Coordinates of C-alpha atoms in Angstrom, one line a residue:
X1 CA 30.0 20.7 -92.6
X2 CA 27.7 21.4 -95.7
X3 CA 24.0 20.9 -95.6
X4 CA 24.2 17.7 -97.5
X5 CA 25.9 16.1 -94.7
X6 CA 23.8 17.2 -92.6
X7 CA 20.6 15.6 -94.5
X8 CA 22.8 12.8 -93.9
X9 CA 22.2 12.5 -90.4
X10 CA 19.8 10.4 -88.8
X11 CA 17.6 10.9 -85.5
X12 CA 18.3 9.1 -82.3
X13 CA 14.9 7.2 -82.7
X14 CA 16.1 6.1 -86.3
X15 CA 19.1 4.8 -85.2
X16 CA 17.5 2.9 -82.6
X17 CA 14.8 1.2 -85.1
X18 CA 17.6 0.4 -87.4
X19 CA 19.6 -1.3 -85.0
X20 CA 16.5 -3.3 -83.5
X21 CA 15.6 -4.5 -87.2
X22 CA 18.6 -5.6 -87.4
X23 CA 18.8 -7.4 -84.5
X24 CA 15.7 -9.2 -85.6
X25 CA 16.2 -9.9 -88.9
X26 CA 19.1 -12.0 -87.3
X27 CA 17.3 -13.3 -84.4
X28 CA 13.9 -13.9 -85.1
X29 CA 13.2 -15.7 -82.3
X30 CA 13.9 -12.7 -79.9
X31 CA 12.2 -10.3 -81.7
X32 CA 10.2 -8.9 -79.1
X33 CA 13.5 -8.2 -76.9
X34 CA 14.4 -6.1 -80.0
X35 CA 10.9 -4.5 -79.8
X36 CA 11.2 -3.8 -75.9
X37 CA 14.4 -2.3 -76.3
X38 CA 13.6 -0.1 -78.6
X39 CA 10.4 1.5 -76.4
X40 CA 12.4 1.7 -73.6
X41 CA 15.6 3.3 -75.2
X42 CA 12.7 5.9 -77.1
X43 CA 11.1 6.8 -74.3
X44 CA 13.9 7.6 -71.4
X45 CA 15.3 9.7 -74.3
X46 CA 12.2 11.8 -74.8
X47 CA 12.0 12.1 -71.3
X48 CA 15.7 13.1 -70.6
X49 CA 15.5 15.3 -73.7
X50 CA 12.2 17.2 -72.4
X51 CA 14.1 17.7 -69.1
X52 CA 16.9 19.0 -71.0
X53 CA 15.0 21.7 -73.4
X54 CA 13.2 22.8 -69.9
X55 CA 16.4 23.3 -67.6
X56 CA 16.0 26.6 -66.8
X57 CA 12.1 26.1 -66.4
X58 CA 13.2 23.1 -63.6
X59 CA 15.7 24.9 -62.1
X60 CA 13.6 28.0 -60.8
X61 CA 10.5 25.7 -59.6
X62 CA 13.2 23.7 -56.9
X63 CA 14.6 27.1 -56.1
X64 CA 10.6 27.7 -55.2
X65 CA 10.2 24.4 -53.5
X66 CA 13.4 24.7 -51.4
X67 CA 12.4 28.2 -50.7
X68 CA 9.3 27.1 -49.3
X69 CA 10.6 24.0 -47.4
X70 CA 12.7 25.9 -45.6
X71 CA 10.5 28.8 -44.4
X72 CA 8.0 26.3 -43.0
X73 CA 7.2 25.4 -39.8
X74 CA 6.6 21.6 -40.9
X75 CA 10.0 21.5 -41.9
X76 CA 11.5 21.7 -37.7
X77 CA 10.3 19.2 -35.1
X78 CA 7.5 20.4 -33.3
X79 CA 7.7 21.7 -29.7
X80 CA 4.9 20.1 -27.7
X81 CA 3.7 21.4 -24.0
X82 CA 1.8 18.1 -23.8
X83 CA 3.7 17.7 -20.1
X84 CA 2.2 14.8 -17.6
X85 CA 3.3 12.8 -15.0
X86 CA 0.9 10.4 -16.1
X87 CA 2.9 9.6 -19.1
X88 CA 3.6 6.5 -19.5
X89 CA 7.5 7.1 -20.6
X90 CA 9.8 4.4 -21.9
X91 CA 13.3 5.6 -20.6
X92 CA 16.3 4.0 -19.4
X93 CA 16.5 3.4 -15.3
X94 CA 19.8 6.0 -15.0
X95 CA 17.3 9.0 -16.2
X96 CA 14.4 8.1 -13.8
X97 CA 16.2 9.6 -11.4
X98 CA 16.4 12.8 -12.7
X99 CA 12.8 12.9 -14.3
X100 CA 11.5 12.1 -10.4
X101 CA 13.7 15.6 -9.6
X102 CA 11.5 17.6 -12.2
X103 CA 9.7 20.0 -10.4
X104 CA 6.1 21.9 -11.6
X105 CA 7.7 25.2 -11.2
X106 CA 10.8 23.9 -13.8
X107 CA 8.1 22.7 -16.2
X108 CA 7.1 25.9 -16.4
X109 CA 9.7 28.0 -16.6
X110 CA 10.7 25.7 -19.5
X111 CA 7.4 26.3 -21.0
X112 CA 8.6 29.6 -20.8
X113 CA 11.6 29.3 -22.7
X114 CA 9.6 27.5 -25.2
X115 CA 7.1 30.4 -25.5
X116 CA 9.5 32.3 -27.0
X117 CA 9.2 30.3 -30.1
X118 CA 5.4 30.4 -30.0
X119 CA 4.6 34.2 -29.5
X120 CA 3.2 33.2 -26.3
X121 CA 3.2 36.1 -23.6
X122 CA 6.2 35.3 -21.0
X123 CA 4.7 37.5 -18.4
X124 CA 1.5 36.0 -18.0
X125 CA 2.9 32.9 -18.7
X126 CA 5.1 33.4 -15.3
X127 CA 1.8 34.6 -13.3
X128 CA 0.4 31.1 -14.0
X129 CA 3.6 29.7 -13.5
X130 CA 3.7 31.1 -10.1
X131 CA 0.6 29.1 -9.3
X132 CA 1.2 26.1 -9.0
X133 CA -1.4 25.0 -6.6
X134 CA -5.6 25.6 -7.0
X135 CA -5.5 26.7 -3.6
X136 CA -2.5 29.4 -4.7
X137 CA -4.3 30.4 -7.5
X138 CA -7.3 31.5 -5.9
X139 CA -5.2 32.7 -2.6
X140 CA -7.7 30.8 0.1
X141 CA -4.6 30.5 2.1
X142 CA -4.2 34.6 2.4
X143 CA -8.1 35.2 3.0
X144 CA -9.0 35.2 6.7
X145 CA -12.4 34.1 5.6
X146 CA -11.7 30.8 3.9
X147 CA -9.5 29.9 7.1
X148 CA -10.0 28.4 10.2
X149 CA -7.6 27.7 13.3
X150 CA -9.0 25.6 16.5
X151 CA -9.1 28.6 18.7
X152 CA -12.2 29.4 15.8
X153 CA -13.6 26.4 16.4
X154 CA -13.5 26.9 20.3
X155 CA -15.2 30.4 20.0
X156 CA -17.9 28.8 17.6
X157 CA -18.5 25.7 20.0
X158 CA -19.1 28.2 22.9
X159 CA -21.4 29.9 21.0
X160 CA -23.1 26.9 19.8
X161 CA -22.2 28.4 15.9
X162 CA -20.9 25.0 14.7
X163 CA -23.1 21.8 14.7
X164 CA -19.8 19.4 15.3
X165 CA -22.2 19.1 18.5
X166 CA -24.8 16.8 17.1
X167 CA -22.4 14.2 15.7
X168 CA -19.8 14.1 18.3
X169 CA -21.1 10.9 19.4
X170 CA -20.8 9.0 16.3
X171 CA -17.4 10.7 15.3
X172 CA -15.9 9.6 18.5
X173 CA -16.8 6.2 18.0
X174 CA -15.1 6.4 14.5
X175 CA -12.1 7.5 16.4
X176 CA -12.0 5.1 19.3
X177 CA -12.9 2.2 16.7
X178 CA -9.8 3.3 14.8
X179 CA -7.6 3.7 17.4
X180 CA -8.2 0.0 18.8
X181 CA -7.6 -1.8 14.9
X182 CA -4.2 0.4 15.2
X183 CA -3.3 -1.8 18.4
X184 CA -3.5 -5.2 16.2
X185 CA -1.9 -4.3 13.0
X186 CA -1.3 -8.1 11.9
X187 CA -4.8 -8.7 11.9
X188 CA -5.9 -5.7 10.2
X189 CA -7.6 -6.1 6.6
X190 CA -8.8 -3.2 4.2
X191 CA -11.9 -3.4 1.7
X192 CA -11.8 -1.3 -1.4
X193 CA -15.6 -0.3 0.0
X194 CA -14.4 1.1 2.9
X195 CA -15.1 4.9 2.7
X196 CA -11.9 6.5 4.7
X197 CA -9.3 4.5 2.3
X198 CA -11.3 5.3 -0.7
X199 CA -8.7 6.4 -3.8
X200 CA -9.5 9.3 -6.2
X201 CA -6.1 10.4 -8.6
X202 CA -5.9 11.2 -12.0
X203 CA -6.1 7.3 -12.7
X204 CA -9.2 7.1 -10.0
X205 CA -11.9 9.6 -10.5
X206 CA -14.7 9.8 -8.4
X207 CA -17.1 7.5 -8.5
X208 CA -20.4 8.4 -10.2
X209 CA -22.1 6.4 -7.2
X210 CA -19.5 8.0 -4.4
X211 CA -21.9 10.0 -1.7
X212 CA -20.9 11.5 2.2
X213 CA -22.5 13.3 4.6
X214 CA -21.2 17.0 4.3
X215 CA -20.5 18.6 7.5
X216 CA -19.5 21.6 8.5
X217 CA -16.1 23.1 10.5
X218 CA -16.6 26.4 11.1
X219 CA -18.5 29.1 9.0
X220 CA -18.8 28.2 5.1
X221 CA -16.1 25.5 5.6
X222 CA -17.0 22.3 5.4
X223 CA -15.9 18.5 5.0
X224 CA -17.0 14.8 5.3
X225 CA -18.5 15.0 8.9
X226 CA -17.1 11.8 10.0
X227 CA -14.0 13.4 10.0
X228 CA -14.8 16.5 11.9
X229 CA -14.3 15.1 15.3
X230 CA -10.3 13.3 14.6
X231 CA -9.5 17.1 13.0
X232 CA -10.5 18.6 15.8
X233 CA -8.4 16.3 18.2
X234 CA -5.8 16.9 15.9
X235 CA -5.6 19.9 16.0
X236 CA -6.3 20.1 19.9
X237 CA -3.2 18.1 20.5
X238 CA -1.2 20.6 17.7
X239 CA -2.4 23.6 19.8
X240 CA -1.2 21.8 23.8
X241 CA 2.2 21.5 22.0
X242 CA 2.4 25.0 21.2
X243 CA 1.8 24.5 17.3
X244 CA -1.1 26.5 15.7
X245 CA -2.9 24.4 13.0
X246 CA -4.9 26.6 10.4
X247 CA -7.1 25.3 8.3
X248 CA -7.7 26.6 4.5
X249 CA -9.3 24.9 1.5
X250 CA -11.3 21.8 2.9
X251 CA -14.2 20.9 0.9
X252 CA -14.8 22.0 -3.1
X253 CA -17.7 21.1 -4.8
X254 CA -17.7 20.7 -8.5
X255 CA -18.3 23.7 -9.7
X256 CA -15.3 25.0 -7.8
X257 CA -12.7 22.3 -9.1
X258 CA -14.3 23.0 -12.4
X259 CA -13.9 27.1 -12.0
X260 CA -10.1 26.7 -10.7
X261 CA -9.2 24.4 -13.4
X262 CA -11.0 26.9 -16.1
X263 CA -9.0 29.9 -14.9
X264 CA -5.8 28.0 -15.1
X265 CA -6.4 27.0 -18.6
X266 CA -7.5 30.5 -19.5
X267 CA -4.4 31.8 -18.1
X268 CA -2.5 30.0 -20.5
X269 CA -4.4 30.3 -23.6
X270 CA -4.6 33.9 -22.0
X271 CA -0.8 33.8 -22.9
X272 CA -1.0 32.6 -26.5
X273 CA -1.4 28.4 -25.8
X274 CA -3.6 26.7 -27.8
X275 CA -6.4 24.9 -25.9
X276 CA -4.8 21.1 -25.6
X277 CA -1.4 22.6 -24.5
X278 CA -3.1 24.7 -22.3
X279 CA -5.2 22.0 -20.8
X280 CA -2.2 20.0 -20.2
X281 CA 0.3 22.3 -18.9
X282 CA -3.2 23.3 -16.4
X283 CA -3.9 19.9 -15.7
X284 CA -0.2 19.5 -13.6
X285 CA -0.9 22.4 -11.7
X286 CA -4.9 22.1 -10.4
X287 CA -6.5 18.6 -10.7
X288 CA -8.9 17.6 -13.2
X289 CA -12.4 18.0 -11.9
X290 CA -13.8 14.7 -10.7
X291 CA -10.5 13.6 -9.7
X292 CA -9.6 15.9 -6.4
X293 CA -10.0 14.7 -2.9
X294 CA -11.1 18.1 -1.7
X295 CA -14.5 17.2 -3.8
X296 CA -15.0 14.0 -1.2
X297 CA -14.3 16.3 1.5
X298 CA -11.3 14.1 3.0
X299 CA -8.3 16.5 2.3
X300 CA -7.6 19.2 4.3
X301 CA -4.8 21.7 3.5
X302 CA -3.0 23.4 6.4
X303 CA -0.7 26.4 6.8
X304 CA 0.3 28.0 10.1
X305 CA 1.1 31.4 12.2
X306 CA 3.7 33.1 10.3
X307 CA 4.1 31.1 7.2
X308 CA 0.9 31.3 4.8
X309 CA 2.1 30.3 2.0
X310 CA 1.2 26.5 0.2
X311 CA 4.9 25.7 -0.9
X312 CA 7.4 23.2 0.2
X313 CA 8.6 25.8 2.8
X314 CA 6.0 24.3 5.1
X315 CA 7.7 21.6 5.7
X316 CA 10.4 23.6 7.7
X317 CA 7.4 25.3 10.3
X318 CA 6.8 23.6 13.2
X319 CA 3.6 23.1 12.3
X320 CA 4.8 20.9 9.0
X321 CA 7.4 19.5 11.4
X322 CA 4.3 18.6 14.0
X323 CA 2.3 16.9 11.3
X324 CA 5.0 14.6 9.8
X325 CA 5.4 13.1 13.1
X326 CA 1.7 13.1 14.8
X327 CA -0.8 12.8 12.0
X328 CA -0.7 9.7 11.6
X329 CA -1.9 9.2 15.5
X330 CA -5.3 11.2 14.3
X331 CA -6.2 9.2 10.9
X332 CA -4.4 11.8 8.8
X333 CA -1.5 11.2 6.1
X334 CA 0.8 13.3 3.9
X335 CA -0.7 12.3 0.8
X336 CA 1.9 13.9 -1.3
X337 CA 5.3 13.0 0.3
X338 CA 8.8 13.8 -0.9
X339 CA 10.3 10.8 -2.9
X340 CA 6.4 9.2 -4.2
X341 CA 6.0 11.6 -6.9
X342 CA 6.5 9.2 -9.9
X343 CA 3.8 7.4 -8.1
X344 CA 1.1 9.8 -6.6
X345 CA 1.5 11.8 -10.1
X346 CA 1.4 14.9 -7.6
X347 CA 4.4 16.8 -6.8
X348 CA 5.6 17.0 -3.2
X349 CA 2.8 18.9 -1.0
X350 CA 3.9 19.0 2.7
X351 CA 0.4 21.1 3.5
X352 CA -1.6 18.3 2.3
X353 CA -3.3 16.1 4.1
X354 CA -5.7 13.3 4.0
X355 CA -8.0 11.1 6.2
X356 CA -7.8 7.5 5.9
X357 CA -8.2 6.3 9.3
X358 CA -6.0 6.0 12.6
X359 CA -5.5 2.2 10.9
X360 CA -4.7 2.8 7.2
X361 CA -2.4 5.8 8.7
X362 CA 0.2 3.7 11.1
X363 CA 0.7 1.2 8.3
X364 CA 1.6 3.8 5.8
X365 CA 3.4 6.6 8.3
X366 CA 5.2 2.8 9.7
X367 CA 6.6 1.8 6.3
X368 CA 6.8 5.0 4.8
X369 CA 4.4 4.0 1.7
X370 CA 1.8 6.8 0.2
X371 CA -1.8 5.8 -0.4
X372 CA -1.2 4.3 -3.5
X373 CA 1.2 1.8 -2.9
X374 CA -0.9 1.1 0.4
X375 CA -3.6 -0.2 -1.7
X376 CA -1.4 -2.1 -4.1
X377 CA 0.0 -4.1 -0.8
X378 CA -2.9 -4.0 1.7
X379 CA -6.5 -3.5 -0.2
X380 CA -8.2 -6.8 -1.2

């Protein structure tokens, strides 16, 4: 090939404008299909061919991009601690079954396993993980000071310690009132107003208006006096059956529920969580402040002689055994039972227990409902 032939040669872009003018000089009427042809053919060539004189140049920036895609943490689903009964989740009936199995102590230990992948510190992870209750987690139950039994409450009354004595009267009244609307059950109505059925859950808080008369048990603990006297008689009864009743963590004010729910978030961001994981892997363990019954001084948790510790192992104790079948008689309900956890939002808590009247207690402890789905069927 000689360079004259080579002068021969014509450009891409030539070729293409010679071909349009001849199009047009034949079909003047569609001249400007020509035209728009010939811009279009020009330009994807320049654009192919700047691709092409840059290959190398292209090639090493997607070796970069890919690089960096795949060393990314955006690039793999997230992992998310964001954990809640309250969720509100759209799975089929089949699994519901197994979700209401799901226990507080597996969500953590699957937080856990998940830590792994978020430098978060196993081994404080596992102390939190280990409490599991607010009561646990600040070990009332193990402190002979924040407990109480009825043998206590005797030595206090002889001393005239305890001023249980100056609303005895009223109490009693409360009790004998209640125990004569549990002998006419089919006329029995419930107001939403009415104090001892009053609900407080996550979905509930307390009421900004909500106010009871504090009393106290025994020493620093303390509860809604109106239920002092149907504790006691609880508890009295217990004690002629040869079951010892101990009381631990009653009443908590604010600043309490506020301090246990702060330490159990700390622990976690303690153990490498960032603060809204933290606050809602916390939030399953100790109850949101504003939204615990201990605040309106109606719960009452209760261990026993030989078994301290808040865990489903209570249930086994005579004293757990006592409860489930007589508390009921005294105004008192489990207000965690086995089975209700999809609906109390609270995992199974056979040591706590609530006052909502001798009344409100036979319907639910008859027909085996929790306070929840009392309301939903009996509260106008």
């Amino acid at each position: 090939m000689n360079a004259g032939y080579l002068q021969k040669q014509i450009t891409y872009k030539e070729k293409i404008i010679s071909q349009v003018g001849k199009f047009n000089r034949k079909h003047k009427h569609l001249s400007f299909l020509g035209v728009a042809y010939a811009v279009l053919a020009i330009f994807t060539y320049n654009i192919l061919f700047y691709f092409y004189r840059n290959v190398k140049r292209f090639t090493a920036l997607a070796c970069i991009i890919l690089f960096f895609i795949s060393s990314s943490s955006f690039s793999y689903p997230g992992m998310s601690l964001n954990i809640s009964f309250d969720s509100d989740l759209n799975i089929e009936s089949e699994d519901r079954s197994d979700l209401e199995e799901i226990s507080l102590v597996e969500v953590a230990q699957s937080d856990a396993q998940l830590s792994v992948a978020k430098d978060i510190d196993i081994n404080v992870l596992k102390e939190a993980e280990n409490q599991v209750n607010p009561d646990v987690s600040e070990a009332d139950h193990l402190n002979p000071d924040m407990q109480v039994s009825i043998d206590d409450i005797l030595e206090a009354e002889s001393e005239e310690a305890i001023e249980v004595s100056e609303t005895t009267d009223d109490n009693a009244a409360i009790l004998e009132e209640d125990t004569a609307l549990a002998s006419s059950m089919d006329e029995l109505s419930f107001s939403k107003d009415d104090w001892k059925i009053v609900l407080v859950n996550k979905q509930h808080p307390i009421p900004d208006s909500y106010s009871f008369p504090l009393g106290t048990i025994n020493g620093s603990m303390k509860c809604d006096e109106r239920i002092i006297e149907p504790l006691l008689s609880m508890m009295k009864a217990a004690s002629a059956d040869g079951v010892k009743l101990i009381i631990c963590s009653p009443y908590r004010d604010m600043d309490r529920q506020t301090m246990l729910f702060t330490n159990k978030v700390n622990r976690y961001m303690d153990a490498g969580m960032c603060y809204m994981d933290a606050y809602n892997l916390a939030s399953q363990a100790v109850t949101v402040p504003g939204s615990s019954e201990h605040q309106i001084g109606l719960a009452i948790d209760i261990i026993t002689d030989g078994y301290s510790s808040l865990d489903e192992g209570f249930a086994n104790t005579s004293a757990g055994k006592w409860l489930l079948a007589n508390s009921y008689k005294y105004g008192f309900i489990l207000r965690y039972p086995k089975g209700k956890e999809t609906i109390t939002s609270i995992e199974y808590e056979p040591w706590h227990f609530r006052y909502v009247g001798v009344d409100a207690a036979t319907i639910m402890a008859q027909n085996d409902i929790c306070l929840e789905e009392f309301w939903n069927i009996y509260v106008k």
